[in-house]
PDB file of C-alpha atoms in Angstrom:
ATOM      1  CA  ASP A 340    -170.787  -5.037-133.570  1.00  0.00           C
ATOM      2  CA  ILE A 341    -173.593  -7.221-134.878  1.00  0.00           C
ATOM      3  CA  GLN A 342    -174.420  -6.341-138.469  1.00  0.00           C
ATOM      4  CA  MET A 343    -178.086  -6.129-139.408  1.00  0.00           C
ATOM      5  CA  THR A 344    -179.043  -6.496-143.067  1.00  0.00           C
ATOM      6  CA  GLN A 345    -182.497  -5.569-144.325  1.00  0.00           C
ATOM      7  CA  SER A 346    -184.055  -6.502-147.630  1.00  0.00           C
ATOM      8  CA  PRO A 347    -185.232  -5.079-149.833  1.00  0.00           C
ATOM      9  CA  SER A 348    -183.776  -1.569-149.519  1.00  0.00           C
ATOM     10  CA  SER A 349    -186.959  -0.219-151.079  1.00  0.00           C
ATOM     11  CA  LEU A 350    -190.211  -1.497-152.446  1.00  0.00           C
ATOM     12  CA  SER A 351    -193.280  -0.167-154.224  1.00  0.00           C
ATOM     13  CA  ALA A 352    -196.700  -1.314-153.117  1.00  0.00           C
ATOM     14  CA  SER A 353    -200.354  -0.356-153.396  1.00  0.00           C
ATOM     15  CA  VAL A 354    -202.915   0.364-150.729  1.00  0.00           C
ATOM     16  CA  GLY A 355    -204.358  -2.939-149.571  1.00  0.00           C
ATOM     17  CA  ASP A 356    -201.234  -4.954-150.387  1.00  0.00           C
ATOM     18  CA  ARG A 357    -199.432  -7.283-147.992  1.00  0.00           C
ATOM     19  CA  VAL A 358    -195.804  -6.247-147.519  1.00  0.00           C
ATOM     20  CA  THR A 359    -192.970  -8.252-146.001  1.00  0.00           C
ATOM     21  CA  ILE A 360    -189.588  -6.851-144.964  1.00  0.00           C
ATOM     22  CA  THR A 361    -186.743  -9.121-143.946  1.00  0.00           C
ATOM     23  CA  CYS A 362    -183.945  -8.474-141.457  1.00  0.00           C
ATOM     24  CA  ARG A 363    -180.955 -10.780-141.006  1.00  0.00           C
ATOM     25  CA  ALA A 364    -178.514 -10.565-138.102  1.00  0.00           C
ATOM     26  CA  GLY A 365    -174.819 -11.379-138.442  1.00  0.00           C
ATOM     27  CA  GLN A 366    -175.086 -13.738-135.465  1.00  0.00           C
ATOM     28  CA  SER A 367    -177.869 -15.088-133.311  1.00  0.00           C
ATOM     29  CA  ILE A 368    -179.699 -12.391-131.367  1.00  0.00           C
ATOM     30  CA  SER A 369    -182.468 -14.585-129.910  1.00  0.00           C
ATOM     31  CA  ILE A 370    -185.570 -12.357-130.059  1.00  0.00           C
ATOM     32  CA  TYR A 371    -183.780  -9.118-129.133  1.00  0.00           C
ATOM     33  CA  LEU A 372    -185.151  -7.441-132.241  1.00  0.00           C
ATOM     34  CA  SER A 373    -187.408  -4.430-132.591  1.00  0.00           C
ATOM     35  CA  TRP A 374    -188.911  -2.650-135.598  1.00  0.00           C
ATOM     36  CA  TYR A 375    -189.397   1.099-136.092  1.00  0.00           C
ATOM     37  CA  GLN A 376    -191.299   3.212-138.591  1.00  0.00           C
ATOM     38  CA  GLN A 377    -189.940   6.578-139.628  1.00  0.00           C
ATOM     39  CA  LYS A 378    -191.662   9.215-141.712  1.00  0.00           C
ATOM     40  CA  PRO A 379    -189.771  12.110-143.333  1.00  0.00           C
ATOM     41  CA  GLY A 380    -188.716  14.746-140.820  1.00  0.00           C
ATOM     42  CA  LYS A 381    -190.021  12.736-137.863  1.00  0.00           C
ATOM     43  CA  ALA A 382    -188.480  10.603-135.151  1.00  0.00           C
ATOM     44  CA  PRO A 383    -188.727   6.822-135.435  1.00  0.00           C
ATOM     45  CA  LYS A 384    -191.732   5.136-133.843  1.00  0.00           C
ATOM     46  CA  LEU A 385    -191.631   1.743-132.129  1.00  0.00           C
ATOM     47  CA  LEU A 386    -193.838  -0.873-133.800  1.00  0.00           C
ATOM     48  CA  ILE A 387    -192.646  -4.274-132.599  1.00  0.00           C
ATOM     49  CA  TYR A 388    -190.352  -5.424-129.782  1.00  0.00           C
ATOM     50  CA  GLY A 389    -189.168  -8.871-128.767  1.00  0.00           C
ATOM     51  CA  ALA A 390    -189.413  -9.823-132.449  1.00  0.00           C
ATOM     52  CA  SER A 391    -193.181 -10.286-132.326  1.00  0.00           C
ATOM     53  CA  SER A 392    -194.770  -8.203-129.555  1.00  0.00           C
ATOM     54  CA  LEU A 393    -196.920  -5.357-130.831  1.00  0.00           C
ATOM     55  CA  GLN A 394    -196.316  -2.027-129.097  1.00  0.00           C
ATOM     56  CA  SER A 395    -199.399  -0.530-127.479  1.00  0.00           C
ATOM     57  CA  GLY A 396    -201.398   1.607-129.884  1.00  0.00           C
ATOM     58  CA  VAL A 397    -199.874   0.132-133.054  1.00  0.00           C
ATOM     59  CA  PRO A 398    -202.452  -1.241-135.515  1.00  0.00           C
ATOM     60  CA  SER A 399    -202.794  -5.016-135.645  1.00  0.00           C
ATOM     61  CA  ARG A 400    -201.993  -5.054-139.393  1.00  0.00           C
ATOM     62  CA  PHE A 401    -198.348  -4.870-138.283  1.00  0.00           C
ATOM     63  CA  SER A 402    -196.790  -8.142-137.188  1.00  0.00           C
ATOM     64  CA  GLY A 403    -193.317  -9.496-136.594  1.00  0.00           C
ATOM     65  CA  SER A 404    -191.800 -12.939-136.493  1.00  0.00           C
ATOM     66  CA  GLY A 405    -188.490 -14.746-136.281  1.00  0.00           C
ATOM     67  CA  SER A 406    -185.731 -15.638-133.865  1.00  0.00           C
ATOM     68  CA  GLY A 407    -182.017 -16.279-134.007  1.00  0.00           C
ATOM     69  CA  THR A 408    -180.788 -14.583-137.173  1.00  0.00           C
ATOM     70  CA  ASP A 409    -183.825 -14.202-139.437  1.00  0.00           C
ATOM     71  CA  PHE A 410    -186.754 -11.878-138.824  1.00  0.00           C
ATOM     72  CA  THR A 411    -189.672 -10.439-140.772  1.00  0.00           C
ATOM     73  CA  LEU A 412    -191.988  -7.475-140.464  1.00  0.00           C
ATOM     74  CA  THR A 413    -195.310  -7.901-142.226  1.00  0.00           C
ATOM     75  CA  ILE A 414    -197.821  -5.191-142.977  1.00  0.00           C
ATOM     76  CA  SER A 415    -201.133  -6.630-144.057  1.00  0.00           C
ATOM     77  CA  ASN A 416    -203.670  -4.445-145.856  1.00  0.00           C
ATOM     78  CA  LEU A 417    -201.221  -1.558-146.423  1.00  0.00           C
ATOM     79  CA  GLN A 418    -202.728   1.829-145.603  1.00  0.00           C
ATOM     80  CA  PRO A 419    -201.759   5.285-146.970  1.00  0.00           C
ATOM     81  CA  GLU A 420    -200.202   6.243-143.626  1.00  0.00           C
ATOM     82  CA  ASP A 421    -197.876   3.200-143.772  1.00  0.00           C
ATOM     83  CA  PHE A 422    -195.711   4.616-146.556  1.00  0.00           C
ATOM     84  CA  ALA A 423    -192.486   5.257-144.645  1.00  0.00           C
ATOM     85  CA  THR A 424    -189.044   3.821-143.947  1.00  0.00           C
ATOM     86  CA  TYR A 425    -188.763   0.834-141.635  1.00  0.00           C
ATOM     87  CA  TYR A 426    -185.744  -0.116-139.534  1.00  0.00           C
ATOM     88  CA  CYS A 427    -184.894  -3.258-137.613  1.00  0.00           C
ATOM     89  CA  HIS A 428    -182.757  -2.935-134.483  1.00  0.00           C
ATOM     90  CA  GLN A 429    -180.920  -5.430-132.281  1.00  0.00           C
ATOM     91  CA  SER A 430    -180.165  -4.971-128.596  1.00  0.00           C
ATOM     92  CA  TYR A 431    -178.529  -8.361-127.930  1.00  0.00           C
ATOM     93  CA  SER A 432    -175.014  -6.960-128.051  1.00  0.00           C
ATOM     94  CA  SER A 433    -174.544  -3.204-128.084  1.00  0.00           C
ATOM     95  CA  ARG A 434    -177.166  -1.568-130.328  1.00  0.00           C
ATOM     96  CA  THR A 435    -177.217  -1.636-134.138  1.00  0.00           C
ATOM     97  CA  PHE A 436    -179.783  -0.978-136.858  1.00  0.00           C
ATOM     98  CA  GLY A 437    -180.498  -2.278-140.309  1.00  0.00           C
ATOM     99  CA  GLN A 438    -180.005   0.167-143.152  1.00  0.00           C
ATOM    100  CA  GLY A 439    -183.721   0.698-143.619  1.00  0.00           C
ATOM    101  CA  THR A 440    -186.444  -0.285-146.087  1.00  0.00           C
ATOM    102  CA  LYS A 441    -188.382   2.465-147.823  1.00  0.00           C
ATOM    103  CA  VAL A 442    -191.979   1.558-148.646  1.00  0.00           C
ATOM    104  CA  GLU A 443    -193.223   3.708-151.508  1.00  0.00           C
ATOM    105  CA  ILE A 444    -196.524   4.090-153.289  1.00  0.00           C
ATOM    106  CA  LYS A 445    -196.810   2.149-156.549  1.00  0.00           C
TER     107      LYS A 445
ATOM    108  CA  GLN B 945    -197.830  10.989-120.888  1.00  0.00           C
ATOM    109  CA  VAL B 946    -194.156  10.566-121.703  1.00  0.00           C
ATOM    110  CA  HIS B 947    -192.407  13.426-123.521  1.00  0.00           C
ATOM    111  CA  LEU B 948    -188.792  13.922-124.508  1.00  0.00           C
ATOM    112  CA  VAL B 949    -188.189  17.505-125.634  1.00  0.00           C
ATOM    113  CA  GLN B 950    -184.855  18.381-127.211  1.00  0.00           C
ATOM    114  CA  SER B 951    -183.079  21.700-127.617  1.00  0.00           C
ATOM    115  CA  GLY B 952    -183.080  23.583-130.892  1.00  0.00           C
ATOM    116  CA  ALA B 953    -180.962  23.376-134.022  1.00  0.00           C
ATOM    117  CA  GLU B 954    -177.283  24.273-133.891  1.00  0.00           C
ATOM    118  CA  VAL B 955    -174.776  25.478-136.474  1.00  0.00           C
ATOM    119  CA  LYS B 956    -171.133  24.963-135.588  1.00  0.00           C
ATOM    120  CA  LYS B 957    -167.753  25.374-137.254  1.00  0.00           C
ATOM    121  CA  PRO B 958    -165.359  22.445-137.663  1.00  0.00           C
ATOM    122  CA  GLY B 959    -163.357  21.861-134.500  1.00  0.00           C
ATOM    123  CA  ALA B 960    -165.998  23.374-132.232  1.00  0.00           C
ATOM    124  CA  SER B 961    -168.136  21.608-129.622  1.00  0.00           C
ATOM    125  CA  VAL B 962    -171.908  21.285-129.309  1.00  0.00           C
ATOM    126  CA  LYS B 963    -174.141  20.425-126.348  1.00  0.00           C
ATOM    127  CA  VAL B 964    -177.668  19.148-126.960  1.00  0.00           C
ATOM    128  CA  SER B 965    -180.267  18.695-124.235  1.00  0.00           C
ATOM    129  CA  CYS B 966    -183.240  16.363-123.801  1.00  0.00           C
ATOM    130  CA  LYS B 967    -185.816  17.092-121.094  1.00  0.00           C
ATOM    131  CA  ALA B 968    -187.950  14.179-119.947  1.00  0.00           C
ATOM    132  CA  SER B 969    -191.422  14.390-118.459  1.00  0.00           C
ATOM    133  CA  GLY B 970    -194.393  12.164-117.729  1.00  0.00           C
ATOM    134  CA  TYR B 971    -192.519   9.443-115.871  1.00  0.00           C
ATOM    135  CA  THR B 972    -189.972   8.954-113.095  1.00  0.00           C
ATOM    136  CA  PHE B 973    -186.733  10.177-114.666  1.00  0.00           C
ATOM    137  CA  THR B 974    -184.400   7.851-112.776  1.00  0.00           C
ATOM    138  CA  THR B 975    -186.305   4.703-113.726  1.00  0.00           C
ATOM    139  CA  TYR B 976    -185.374   4.412-117.413  1.00  0.00           C
ATOM    140  CA  TYR B 977    -182.059   4.586-119.247  1.00  0.00           C
ATOM    141  CA  LEU B 978    -181.788   7.286-121.920  1.00  0.00           C
ATOM    142  CA  HIS B 979    -179.808   7.107-125.150  1.00  0.00           C
ATOM    143  CA  TRP B 980    -178.468   9.369-127.866  1.00  0.00           C
ATOM    144  CA  LEU B 981    -178.610   8.330-131.506  1.00  0.00           C
ATOM    145  CA  ARG B 982    -177.990  10.186-134.731  1.00  0.00           C
ATOM    146  CA  GLN B 983    -179.047  10.125-138.357  1.00  0.00           C
ATOM    147  CA  ALA B 984    -176.959  11.766-141.069  1.00  0.00           C
ATOM    148  CA  PRO B 985    -178.877  13.260-144.021  1.00  0.00           C
ATOM    149  CA  GLY B 986    -180.466  10.478-146.069  1.00  0.00           C
ATOM    150  CA  GLN B 987    -178.817   7.809-143.926  1.00  0.00           C
ATOM    151  CA  GLY B 988    -179.801   5.266-141.300  1.00  0.00           C
ATOM    152  CA  LEU B 989    -179.763   5.351-137.514  1.00  0.00           C
ATOM    153  CA  GLU B 990    -176.573   5.139-135.457  1.00  0.00           C
ATOM    154  CA  TRP B 991    -176.464   4.479-131.720  1.00  0.00           C
ATOM    155  CA  MET B 992    -174.075   6.732-129.794  1.00  0.00           C
ATOM    156  CA  ALA B 993    -174.376   6.445-126.026  1.00  0.00           C
ATOM    157  CA  VAL B 994    -176.540   5.541-123.040  1.00  0.00           C
ATOM    158  CA  ILE B 995    -176.831   6.859-119.495  1.00  0.00           C
ATOM    159  CA  ASN B 996    -178.354   5.408-116.351  1.00  0.00           C
ATOM    160  CA  PRO B 997    -180.061   8.536-114.944  1.00  0.00           C
ATOM    161  CA  ASN B 998    -180.081   7.036-111.457  1.00  0.00           C
ATOM    162  CA  SER B 999    -176.348   6.414-111.133  1.00  0.00           C
ATOM    163  CA  GLY B1000    -175.024   8.619-113.925  1.00  0.00           C
ATOM    164  CA  SER B1001    -173.027   5.738-115.382  1.00  0.00           C
ATOM    165  CA  THR B1002    -172.519   5.873-119.134  1.00  0.00           C
ATOM    166  CA  THR B1003    -171.568   3.618-122.029  1.00  0.00           C
ATOM    167  CA  TYR B1004    -170.390   4.898-125.389  1.00  0.00           C
ATOM    168  CA  ALA B1005    -170.238   3.335-128.836  1.00  0.00           C
ATOM    169  CA  HIS B1006    -166.669   2.742-129.991  1.00  0.00           C
ATOM    170  CA  ASN B1007    -167.004   5.367-132.721  1.00  0.00           C
ATOM    171  CA  PHE B1008    -167.746   8.087-130.163  1.00  0.00           C
ATOM    172  CA  GLN B1009    -165.571   7.213-127.168  1.00  0.00           C
ATOM    173  CA  GLY B1010    -163.388  10.154-126.187  1.00  0.00           C
ATOM    174  CA  ARG B1011    -165.371  12.654-128.264  1.00  0.00           C
ATOM    175  CA  VAL B1012    -168.861  12.426-126.760  1.00  0.00           C
ATOM    176  CA  THR B1013    -169.877  13.013-123.157  1.00  0.00           C
ATOM    177  CA  MET B1014    -173.332  12.205-121.876  1.00  0.00           C
ATOM    178  CA  THR B1015    -174.485  13.721-118.570  1.00  0.00           C
ATOM    179  CA  ARG B1016    -177.712  14.176-116.652  1.00  0.00           C
ATOM    180  CA  ASP B1017    -179.311  16.624-114.227  1.00  0.00           C
ATOM    181  CA  THR B1018    -181.812  14.838-112.039  1.00  0.00           C
ATOM    182  CA  SER B1019    -183.159  18.133-110.646  1.00  0.00           C
ATOM    183  CA  THR B1020    -184.491  19.064-114.092  1.00  0.00           C
ATOM    184  CA  SER B1021    -184.929  15.546-115.560  1.00  0.00           C
ATOM    185  CA  THR B1022    -182.619  16.465-118.398  1.00  0.00           C
ATOM    186  CA  VAL B1023    -179.885  14.582-120.188  1.00  0.00           C
ATOM    187  CA  TYR B1024    -177.163  16.190-122.256  1.00  0.00           C
ATOM    188  CA  MET B1025    -174.918  15.090-125.099  1.00  0.00           C
ATOM    189  CA  GLU B1026    -171.746  17.062-125.723  1.00  0.00           C
ATOM    190  CA  MET B1027    -169.623  16.352-128.769  1.00  0.00           C
ATOM    191  CA  SER B1028    -166.210  17.898-129.317  1.00  0.00           C
ATOM    192  CA  SER B1029    -163.896  18.315-132.301  1.00  0.00           C
ATOM    193  CA  LEU B1030    -166.817  18.525-134.689  1.00  0.00           C
ATOM    194  CA  ARG B1031    -166.289  17.731-138.348  1.00  0.00           C
ATOM    195  CA  SER B1032    -168.547  17.982-141.378  1.00  0.00           C
ATOM    196  CA  GLU B1033    -169.397  14.273-141.104  1.00  0.00           C
ATOM    197  CA  ASP B1034    -171.090  15.004-137.763  1.00  0.00           C
ATOM    198  CA  THR B1035    -173.837  16.942-139.540  1.00  0.00           C
ATOM    199  CA  ALA B1036    -176.939  14.977-138.566  1.00  0.00           C
ATOM    200  CA  VAL B1037    -180.174  14.934-136.655  1.00  0.00           C
ATOM    201  CA  TYR B1038    -179.486  13.850-133.085  1.00  0.00           C
ATOM    202  CA  TYR B1039    -182.194  12.013-131.153  1.00  0.00           C
ATOM    203  CA  CYS B1040    -182.619  11.099-127.520  1.00  0.00           C
ATOM    204  CA  ALA B1041    -184.627   7.959-126.840  1.00  0.00           C
ATOM    205  CA  ARG B1042    -185.914   6.162-123.756  1.00  0.00           C
ATOM    206  CA  ASP B1043    -185.017   2.533-123.136  1.00  0.00           C
ATOM    207  CA  ASP B1044    -187.806   0.218-122.081  1.00  0.00           C
ATOM    208  CA  LEU B1045    -187.183  -3.410-121.259  1.00  0.00           C
ATOM    209  CA  GLN B1046    -188.655  -6.811-120.673  1.00  0.00           C
ATOM    210  CA  TYR B1047    -186.980  -9.503-118.625  1.00  0.00           C
ATOM    211  CA  ASP B1048    -186.063 -12.540-120.696  1.00  0.00           C
ATOM    212  CA  SER B1049    -186.290 -15.485-118.303  1.00  0.00           C
ATOM    213  CA  SER B1050    -184.831 -17.870-120.900  1.00  0.00           C
ATOM    214  CA  GLU B1051    -181.535 -16.000-121.060  1.00  0.00           C
ATOM    215  CA  PHE B1052    -181.699 -14.327-117.629  1.00  0.00           C
ATOM    216  CA  ARG B1053    -181.179 -10.891-119.064  1.00  0.00           C
ATOM    217  CA  GLU B1054    -183.071  -7.787-120.107  1.00  0.00           C
ATOM    218  CA  MET B1055    -184.417  -7.318-123.617  1.00  0.00           C
ATOM    219  CA  ARG B1056    -184.329  -3.611-124.437  1.00  0.00           C
ATOM    220  CA  TYR B1057    -185.903  -1.358-127.052  1.00  0.00           C
ATOM    221  CA  PHE B1058    -186.516   2.367-127.625  1.00  0.00           C
ATOM    222  CA  ASP B1059    -190.106   3.182-126.718  1.00  0.00           C
ATOM    223  CA  TYR B1060    -190.122   7.005-126.782  1.00  0.00           C
ATOM    224  CA  TRP B1061    -188.049   9.409-128.860  1.00  0.00           C
ATOM    225  CA  GLY B1062    -187.338  13.115-128.780  1.00  0.00           C
ATOM    226  CA  GLN B1063    -188.229  15.240-131.781  1.00  0.00           C
ATOM    227  CA  GLY B1064    -184.625  15.435-132.969  1.00  0.00           C
ATOM    228  CA  THR B1065    -182.047  18.238-133.076  1.00  0.00           C
ATOM    229  CA  LEU B1066    -180.299  19.153-136.309  1.00  0.00           C
ATOM    230  CA  VAL B1067    -176.619  19.874-135.830  1.00  0.00           C
ATOM    231  CA  THR B1068    -174.940  21.375-138.873  1.00  0.00           C
ATOM    232  CA  VAL B1069    -171.143  21.531-139.024  1.00  0.00           C
ATOM    233  CA  SER B1070    -169.953  23.902-141.686  1.00  0.00           C
ATOM    234  CA  SER B1071    -167.203  26.432-142.177  1.00  0.00           C
TER     235      SER B1071
END
């Protein structure tokens, strides 16, 4: 299985901040990378697919980039509703997730 | 609109089996693959299995082969996940999720991602 490693595991930020989360794949996965947001007690929600394509209905302050092994999720102008845990996911070979990044209020 | 509605919470004893359902609506059931994933308390997401609702063919993650069976009922647009020989480590929230895709013309293959999720079903395994 392809290992996905996210960093950091957690971060503290303030409303209005720009936040960047990194995801590294154990081997090249082209752009077969998606990002999900999960709030406590809720199912994950798709934010980004194909490394950089914004899912319909997701605010434009969310953006993704990268290809091969290194990817980033950026949240510009962090909003109160963005405090959550974020997961990267690869579908290039089987299906695996990063361990998650918890975005907390500073 | 698309909905995936799962069955309710379960409490099982070690060694027992559990069967969780996921009823799809708002789209043509046979058009999209459906998956099961799970999340242990305080942990990350783990992919378990996928089914092609049209053909019924399934693929299982290595960790679950032989212990998990995924089936579907096209008459009710429902998929099922049955897990046997439950142990305490199987205590988790189980999710069904729909698989959307885009065709990647550079690699001549499909790029897949989970676009809709069920609400989750807590399965507790305890003596």
